[in-house]
Short mmCIF file of C-alpha atoms in Angstrom, two decimals:
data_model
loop_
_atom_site.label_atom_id
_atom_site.label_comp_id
_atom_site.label_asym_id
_atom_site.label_seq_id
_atom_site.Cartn_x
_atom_site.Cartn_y
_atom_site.Cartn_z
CA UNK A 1022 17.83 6.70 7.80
CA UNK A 1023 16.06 4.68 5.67
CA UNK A 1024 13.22 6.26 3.18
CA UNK A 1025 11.10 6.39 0.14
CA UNK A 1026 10.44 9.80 -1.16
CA UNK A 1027 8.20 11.56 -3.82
CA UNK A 1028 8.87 14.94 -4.07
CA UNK A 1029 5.76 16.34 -6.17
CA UNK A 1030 2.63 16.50 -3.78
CA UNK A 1031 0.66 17.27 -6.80
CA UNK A 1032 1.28 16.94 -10.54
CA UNK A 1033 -1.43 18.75 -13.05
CA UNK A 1034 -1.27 17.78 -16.82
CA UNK A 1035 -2.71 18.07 -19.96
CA UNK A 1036 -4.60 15.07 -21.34
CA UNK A 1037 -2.60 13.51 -24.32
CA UNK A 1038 0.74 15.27 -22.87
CA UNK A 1039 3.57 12.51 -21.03
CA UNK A 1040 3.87 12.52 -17.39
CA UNK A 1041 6.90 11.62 -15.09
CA UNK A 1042 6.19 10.82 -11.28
CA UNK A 1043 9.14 11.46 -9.46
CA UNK A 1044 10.90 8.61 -6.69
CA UNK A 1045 14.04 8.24 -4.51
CA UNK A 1046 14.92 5.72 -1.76
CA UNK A 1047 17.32 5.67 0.57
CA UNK A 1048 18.50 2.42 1.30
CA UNK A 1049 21.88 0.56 2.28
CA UNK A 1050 21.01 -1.69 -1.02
CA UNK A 1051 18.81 -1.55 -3.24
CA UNK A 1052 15.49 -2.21 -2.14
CA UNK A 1053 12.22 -4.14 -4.28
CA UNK A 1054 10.59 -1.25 -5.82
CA UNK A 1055 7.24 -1.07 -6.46
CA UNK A 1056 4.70 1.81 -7.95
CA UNK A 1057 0.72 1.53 -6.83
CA UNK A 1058 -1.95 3.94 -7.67
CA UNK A 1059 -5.09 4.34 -6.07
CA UNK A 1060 -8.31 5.64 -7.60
CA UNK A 1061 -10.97 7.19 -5.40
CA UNK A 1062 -12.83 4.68 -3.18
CA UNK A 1063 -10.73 2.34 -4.96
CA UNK A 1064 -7.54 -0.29 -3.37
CA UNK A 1065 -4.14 0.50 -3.88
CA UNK A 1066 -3.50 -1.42 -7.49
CA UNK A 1067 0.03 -2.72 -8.23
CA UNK A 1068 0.88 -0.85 -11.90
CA UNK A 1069 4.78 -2.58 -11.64
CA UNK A 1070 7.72 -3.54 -9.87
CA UNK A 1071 11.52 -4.09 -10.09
CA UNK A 1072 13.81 -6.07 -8.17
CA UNK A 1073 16.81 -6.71 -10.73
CA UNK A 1074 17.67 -7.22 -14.31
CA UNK A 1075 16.37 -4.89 -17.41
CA UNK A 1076 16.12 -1.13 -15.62
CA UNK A 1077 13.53 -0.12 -17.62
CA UNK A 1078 10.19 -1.71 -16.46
CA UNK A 1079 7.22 -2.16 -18.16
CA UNK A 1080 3.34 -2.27 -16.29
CA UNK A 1081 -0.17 -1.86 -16.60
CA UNK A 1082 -2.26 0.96 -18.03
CA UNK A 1083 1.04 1.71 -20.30
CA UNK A 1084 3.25 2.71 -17.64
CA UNK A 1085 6.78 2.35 -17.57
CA UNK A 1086 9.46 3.04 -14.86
CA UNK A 1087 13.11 3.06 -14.86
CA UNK A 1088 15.68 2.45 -12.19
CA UNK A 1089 18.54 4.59 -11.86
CA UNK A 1090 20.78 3.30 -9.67
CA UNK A 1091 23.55 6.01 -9.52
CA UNK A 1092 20.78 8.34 -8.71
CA UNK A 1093 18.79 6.14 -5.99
CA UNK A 1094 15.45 6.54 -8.11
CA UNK A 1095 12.57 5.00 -9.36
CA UNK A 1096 10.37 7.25 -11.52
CA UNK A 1097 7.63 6.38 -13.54
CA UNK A 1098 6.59 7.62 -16.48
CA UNK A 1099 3.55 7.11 -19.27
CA UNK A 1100 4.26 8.87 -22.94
CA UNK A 1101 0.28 10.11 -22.93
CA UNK A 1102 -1.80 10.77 -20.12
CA UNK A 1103 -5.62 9.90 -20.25
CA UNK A 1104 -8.05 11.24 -17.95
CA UNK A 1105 -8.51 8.24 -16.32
CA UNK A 1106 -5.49 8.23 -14.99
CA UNK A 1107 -6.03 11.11 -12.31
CA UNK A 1108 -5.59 9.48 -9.08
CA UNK A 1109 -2.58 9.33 -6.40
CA UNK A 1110 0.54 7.28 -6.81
CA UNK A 1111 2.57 5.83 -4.28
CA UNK A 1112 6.36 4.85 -4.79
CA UNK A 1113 6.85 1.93 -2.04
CA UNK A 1114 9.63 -0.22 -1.58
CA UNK A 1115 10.83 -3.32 0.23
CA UNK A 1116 13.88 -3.92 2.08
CA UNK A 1117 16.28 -6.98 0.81
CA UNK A 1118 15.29 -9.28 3.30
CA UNK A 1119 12.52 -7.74 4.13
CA UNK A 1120 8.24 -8.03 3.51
CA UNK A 1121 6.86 -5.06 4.63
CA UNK A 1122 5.96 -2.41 1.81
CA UNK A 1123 7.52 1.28 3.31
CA UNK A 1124 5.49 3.59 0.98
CA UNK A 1125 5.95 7.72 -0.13
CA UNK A 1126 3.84 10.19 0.63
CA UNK A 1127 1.87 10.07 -2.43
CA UNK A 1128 1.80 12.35 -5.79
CA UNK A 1129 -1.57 13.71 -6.75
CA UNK A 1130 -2.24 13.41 -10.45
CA UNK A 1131 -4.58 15.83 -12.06
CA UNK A 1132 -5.35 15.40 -15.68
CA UNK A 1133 -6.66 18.46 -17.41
CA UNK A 1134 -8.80 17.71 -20.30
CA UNK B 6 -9.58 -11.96 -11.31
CA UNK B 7 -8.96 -12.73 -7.71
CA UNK B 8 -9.60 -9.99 -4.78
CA UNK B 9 -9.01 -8.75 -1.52
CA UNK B 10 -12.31 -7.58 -0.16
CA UNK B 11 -12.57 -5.70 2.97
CA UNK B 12 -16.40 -5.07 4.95
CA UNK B 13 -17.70 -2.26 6.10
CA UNK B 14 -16.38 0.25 3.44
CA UNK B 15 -16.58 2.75 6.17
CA UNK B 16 -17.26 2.67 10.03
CA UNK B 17 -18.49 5.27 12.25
CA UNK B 18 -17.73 4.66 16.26
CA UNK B 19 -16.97 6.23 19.78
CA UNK B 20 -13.73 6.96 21.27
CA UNK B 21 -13.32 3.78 23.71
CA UNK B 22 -15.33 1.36 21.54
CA UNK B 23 -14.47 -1.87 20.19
CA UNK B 24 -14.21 -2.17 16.07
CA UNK B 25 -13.51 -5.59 14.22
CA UNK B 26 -12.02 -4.71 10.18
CA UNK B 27 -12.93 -7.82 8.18
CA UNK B 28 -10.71 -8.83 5.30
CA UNK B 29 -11.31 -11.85 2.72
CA UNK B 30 -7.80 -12.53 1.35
CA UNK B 31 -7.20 -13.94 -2.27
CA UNK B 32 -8.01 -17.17 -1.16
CA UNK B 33 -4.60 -19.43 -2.06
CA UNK B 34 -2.41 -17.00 -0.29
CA UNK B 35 -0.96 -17.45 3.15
CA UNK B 36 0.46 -14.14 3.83
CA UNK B 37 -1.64 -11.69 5.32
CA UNK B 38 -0.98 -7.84 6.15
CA UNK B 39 -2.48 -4.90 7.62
CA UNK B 40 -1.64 -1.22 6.77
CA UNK B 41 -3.12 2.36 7.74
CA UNK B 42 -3.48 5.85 6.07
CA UNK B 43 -4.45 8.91 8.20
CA UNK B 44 -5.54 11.60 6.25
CA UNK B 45 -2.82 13.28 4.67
CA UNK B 46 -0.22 10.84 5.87
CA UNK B 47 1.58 7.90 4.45
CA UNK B 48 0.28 4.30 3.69
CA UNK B 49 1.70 2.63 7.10
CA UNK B 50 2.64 -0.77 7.46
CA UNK B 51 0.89 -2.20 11.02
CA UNK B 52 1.42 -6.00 11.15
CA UNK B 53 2.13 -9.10 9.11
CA UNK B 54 0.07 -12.69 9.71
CA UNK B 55 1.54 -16.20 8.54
CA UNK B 56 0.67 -19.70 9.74
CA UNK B 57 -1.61 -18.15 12.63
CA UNK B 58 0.45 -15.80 14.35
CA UNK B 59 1.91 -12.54 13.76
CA UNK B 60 5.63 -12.12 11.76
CA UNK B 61 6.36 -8.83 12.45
CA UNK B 62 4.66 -5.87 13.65
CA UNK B 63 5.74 -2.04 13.59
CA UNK B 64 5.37 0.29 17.03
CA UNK B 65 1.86 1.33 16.21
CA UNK B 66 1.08 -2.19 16.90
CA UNK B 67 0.54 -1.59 20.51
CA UNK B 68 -1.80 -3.68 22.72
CA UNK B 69 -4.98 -1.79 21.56
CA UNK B 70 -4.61 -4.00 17.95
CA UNK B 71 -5.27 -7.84 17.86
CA UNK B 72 -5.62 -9.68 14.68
CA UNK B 73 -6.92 -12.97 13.87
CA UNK B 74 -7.91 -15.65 11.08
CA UNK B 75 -11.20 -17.10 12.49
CA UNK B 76 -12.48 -19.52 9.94
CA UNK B 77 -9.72 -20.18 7.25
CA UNK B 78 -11.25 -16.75 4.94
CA UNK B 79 -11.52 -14.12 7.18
CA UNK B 80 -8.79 -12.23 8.10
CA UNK B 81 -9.66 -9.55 11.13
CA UNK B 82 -8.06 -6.29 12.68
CA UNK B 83 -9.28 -5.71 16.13
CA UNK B 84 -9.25 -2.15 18.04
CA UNK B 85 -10.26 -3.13 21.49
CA UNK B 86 -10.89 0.65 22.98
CA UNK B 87 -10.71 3.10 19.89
CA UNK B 88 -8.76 6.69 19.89
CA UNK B 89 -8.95 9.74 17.94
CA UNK B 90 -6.36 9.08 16.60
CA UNK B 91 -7.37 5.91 15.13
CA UNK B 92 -8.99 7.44 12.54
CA UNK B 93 -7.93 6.05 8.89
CA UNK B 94 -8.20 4.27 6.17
CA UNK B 95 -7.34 0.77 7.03
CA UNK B 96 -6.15 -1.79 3.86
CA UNK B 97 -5.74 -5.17 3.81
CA UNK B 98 -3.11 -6.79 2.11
CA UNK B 99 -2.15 -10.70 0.88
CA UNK B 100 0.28 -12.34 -0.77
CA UNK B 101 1.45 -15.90 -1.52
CA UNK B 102 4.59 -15.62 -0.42
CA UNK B 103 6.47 -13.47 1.98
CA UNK B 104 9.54 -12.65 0.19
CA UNK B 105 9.71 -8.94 -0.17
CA UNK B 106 9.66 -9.65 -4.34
CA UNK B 107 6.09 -11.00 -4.12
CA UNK B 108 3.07 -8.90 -5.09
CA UNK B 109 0.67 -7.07 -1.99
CA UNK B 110 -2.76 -7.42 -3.44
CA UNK B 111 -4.67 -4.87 -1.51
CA UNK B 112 -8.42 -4.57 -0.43
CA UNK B 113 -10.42 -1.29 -1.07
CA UNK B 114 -9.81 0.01 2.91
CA UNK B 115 -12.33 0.82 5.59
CA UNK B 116 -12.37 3.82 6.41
CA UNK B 117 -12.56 4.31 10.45
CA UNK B 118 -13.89 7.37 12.50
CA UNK B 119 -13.69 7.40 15.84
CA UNK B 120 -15.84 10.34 17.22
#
């Protein structure tokens, strides 16, 4: 069956320390892949996105993510956390063909200062 | 920079009442969505608008949910006789283009209790 999963309900780091927010799909092809975060009361913000080409993406807020293909993931990753980023990310992905975002479950990100 | 607003921020009603979501889409886009989070769950995709009808639509779609695009701006969700289990964070979504590539800008979400 097809799915989108984040396996870390809740992540806790250290302000200052690098963070990697874990994603797989499961998908016939590769699906568009997309990361969002959402702050409290806030939308769900697009931080980036892949659909072919260079891996190793580049997005807002200094976030980067990199596609593995041989191991059906997405993760994203920043090299220094700041406080502000504590909020919830959601890996979501769209089939080829396809215009309707299927999204994870969401990872929790705590930053400690 | 353009965004998708969404009013009331958060709505209070009665099982079996009537609630209208209001969305303002970024307003050169054409593609319009609607999505749900229950507490706890997953974001879920509930229906896609183009061109003044509805593209596609996933099985909590049923006949309780309407949507429409009264004046050109708005974009509305309609629950004609609210459950429970209605209760969630609604977001609105647009886009310029359908093609899965495109971005989803997405509203703030009203949040939706149904007592």
């Amino acid at each position: 069956a097809q799915s989108v999963t984040q396996p870390d309900i809740h992540i806790t780091v250290s302000e200052g320390a690098s963070l990697e927010l874990r994603c797989n799909y499961s998908y016939g092809a590769t699906p568009y892949l997309f990361w969002y975060v959402q702050s409290p009361g806030q939308g769900l913000q697009l931080l980036l996105k892949y659909f072919s080409g260079d891996t190793l993406v580049q997005g807002i807020k200094g976030f980067e993510a990199e596609f593995k293909r041989s191991q059906s993931s997405f993760n994203l990753r920043k090299p220094s956390v700041h406080w502000s980023d504590a909020a919830e990310y959601f890996c979501a992905v769209v089939p080829r063909g396809g215009n309707k975002l299927t999204f994870g479950t969401g990872t929790q990100l705590k930053v400690e200062l | 920079e353009p965004e998708v607003t969404q009013t009331p921020s958060h709505q209070v009603t009665q099982m079996g009442q009537e609630v209208i979501l209001r969305c303002v889409p970024i307003s050169n886009h054409l593609y319009f969505y609607w999505y749900r989070q229950i507490l706890g769950q997953k974001v879920e995709f509930l229906v896609s608008f183009y061109n003044n009808e509805i593209s596609e639509k996933s099985e909590i779609f049923d006949d309780q949910f309407s949507v429409e695009r009264p004046d050109g701006s708005n974009f509305t969700l309609k629950i004609r006789s609210t459950k429970l289990e209605d209760s969630a964070m609604y977001f609105c979504a647009s886009s310029d283009n359908p093609v899965g590539q495109e971005t989803q800008y997405f509203g703030p979400g009203t949040r939706l209790l149904v007592l």
